[in-house]
């Protein structure tokens, strides 16, 4: 189990359901992030067989099942007929649905199918548990034209500072880089919409309001020298720091890879962007395998994750572990020394190397980085969740060392202070990393209450000593209790060749208080191997 982290500030950020104001119940977003998705869902109709895309019941089931996989908190939808249409994909027992109040317009003949169209409006689906305020429609975007779509605005209120989020669907048909140089009717209309949106952006920048504009821009704003983007960036002759989620990202459509769907972040909301969280959804497939026939709509959803508060800095200790050449050089060198010692040994009796797991074999610096970003420290709940994720990486040099123990005829005992109920997740993580472990050559034992209660008894100084004694005496029943075939490998007395760990308690009968520094210095690189861990430890 992990010990106390360097950062211990507790900041619990909740998003609670509301249509206009907060409800009485709340839900903790445990990772401190909120996922925003925009999706032109292509003529989503209320009834089967209606509209430009005549979907049947099975199509709605596919849409609903796919939507659940996005793990979204807020979804901005374009081309929807009604609240009931949205609810067929985003059930109202799970989502709050808001529809723009654009008046119904006349039907037209759909291109390609000749079918009568249904209404095209924008809507938000907001996961229940997210606190928001409905700010209403942004009818200015229709510039007085009944054929144009309104914008729709909500305010996310569960963050440390409210974020205004606008859903848009601009005029289609003006896909050129400079709309002002085109005499197309669509571009002339588009040219009238741009200043309206630009004025709203500038107002929010002046107010220092965090904002996001997401939807179908019907323009490739991330292409070089795009006139629309230049307009948005310019404010009274100065460039403002706005950002599109599709910068350096390709769209999903096989024939139209330059994206027209975007999630635009204002100067303050850009600071909340979770690194590398931009995503394009291929309807459960990959860019290589998805075809146009596989698309559930003619646009793929795109998403970003935002921190619910501006991220805290990552500690120097975590950055050193993840980024420095020094850390890798030190751990690789120490393990290389240990491999050389193994090569010199010639032991006929059964022998073991006892190793810690965390920061000895498994690198958990990503857990610490995530917690640092939230301004949070270690908690048993967040640590257990991390262990279940099974995504820790290898400490440099550890894999080669373990392989050499096996080749030399030894066995590995992993004594970890992860809770014993999580042992299978730890084992799974180790296997995923390609370590040559089997139940006969490796025993994994997490910590239990018995280990803690034993401290202070005869020969038990720290909470790993009981497990060490049991193993060396051939009484480590945990090694075979659930794996009877492994009993013969462990039901024998062992010679302890080496102990490896990152914490002084990873070594027999030792604590921070009683450690004999001079003796340990002489043993380092011989029968013990102490690895660096600047992130946490019993010293803290």
GROMACS .gro file of C-alpha atoms in nm, residues 411 427 438-444 474 476-492 494:
model
   28
  411UNK     CA    1   1.257  -1.788  -0.665
  427UNK     CA    2  -0.035  -1.003  -1.037
  438UNK     CA    3   0.448  -1.818  -1.251
  439UNK     CA    4   0.288  -1.934  -0.928
  440UNK     CA    5   0.575  -2.178  -0.878
  441UNK     CA    6   0.862  -1.933  -0.924
  442UNK     CA    7   0.697  -1.625  -0.773
  443UNK     CA    8   0.491  -1.574  -0.459
  444UNK     CA    9   0.297  -1.253  -0.409
  474UNK     CA   10   0.843  -2.284   0.448
  476UNK     CA   11   0.410  -1.916   0.357
  477UNK     CA   12   0.071  -2.076   0.304
  478UNK     CA   13  -0.043  -1.769   0.109
  479UNK     CA   14   0.186  -1.885  -0.171
  480UNK     CA   15  -0.021  -2.196  -0.237
  481UNK     CA   16  -0.356  -2.158  -0.058
  482UNK     CA   17  -0.533  -2.070  -0.383
  483UNK     CA   18  -0.284  -2.253  -0.605
  484UNK     CA   19  -0.243  -2.609  -0.471
  485UNK     CA   20  -0.009  -2.702  -0.754
  486UNK     CA   21   0.245  -2.453  -0.622
  487UNK     CA   22   0.267  -2.600  -0.271
  488UNK     CA   23   0.570  -2.818  -0.340
  489UNK     CA   24   0.761  -2.511  -0.462
  490UNK     CA   25   0.705  -2.316  -0.141
  491UNK     CA   26   0.654  -2.566   0.141
  492UNK     CA   27   1.026  -2.581   0.221
  494UNK     CA   28   1.473  -2.116   0.200
   0.00000   0.00000   0.00000
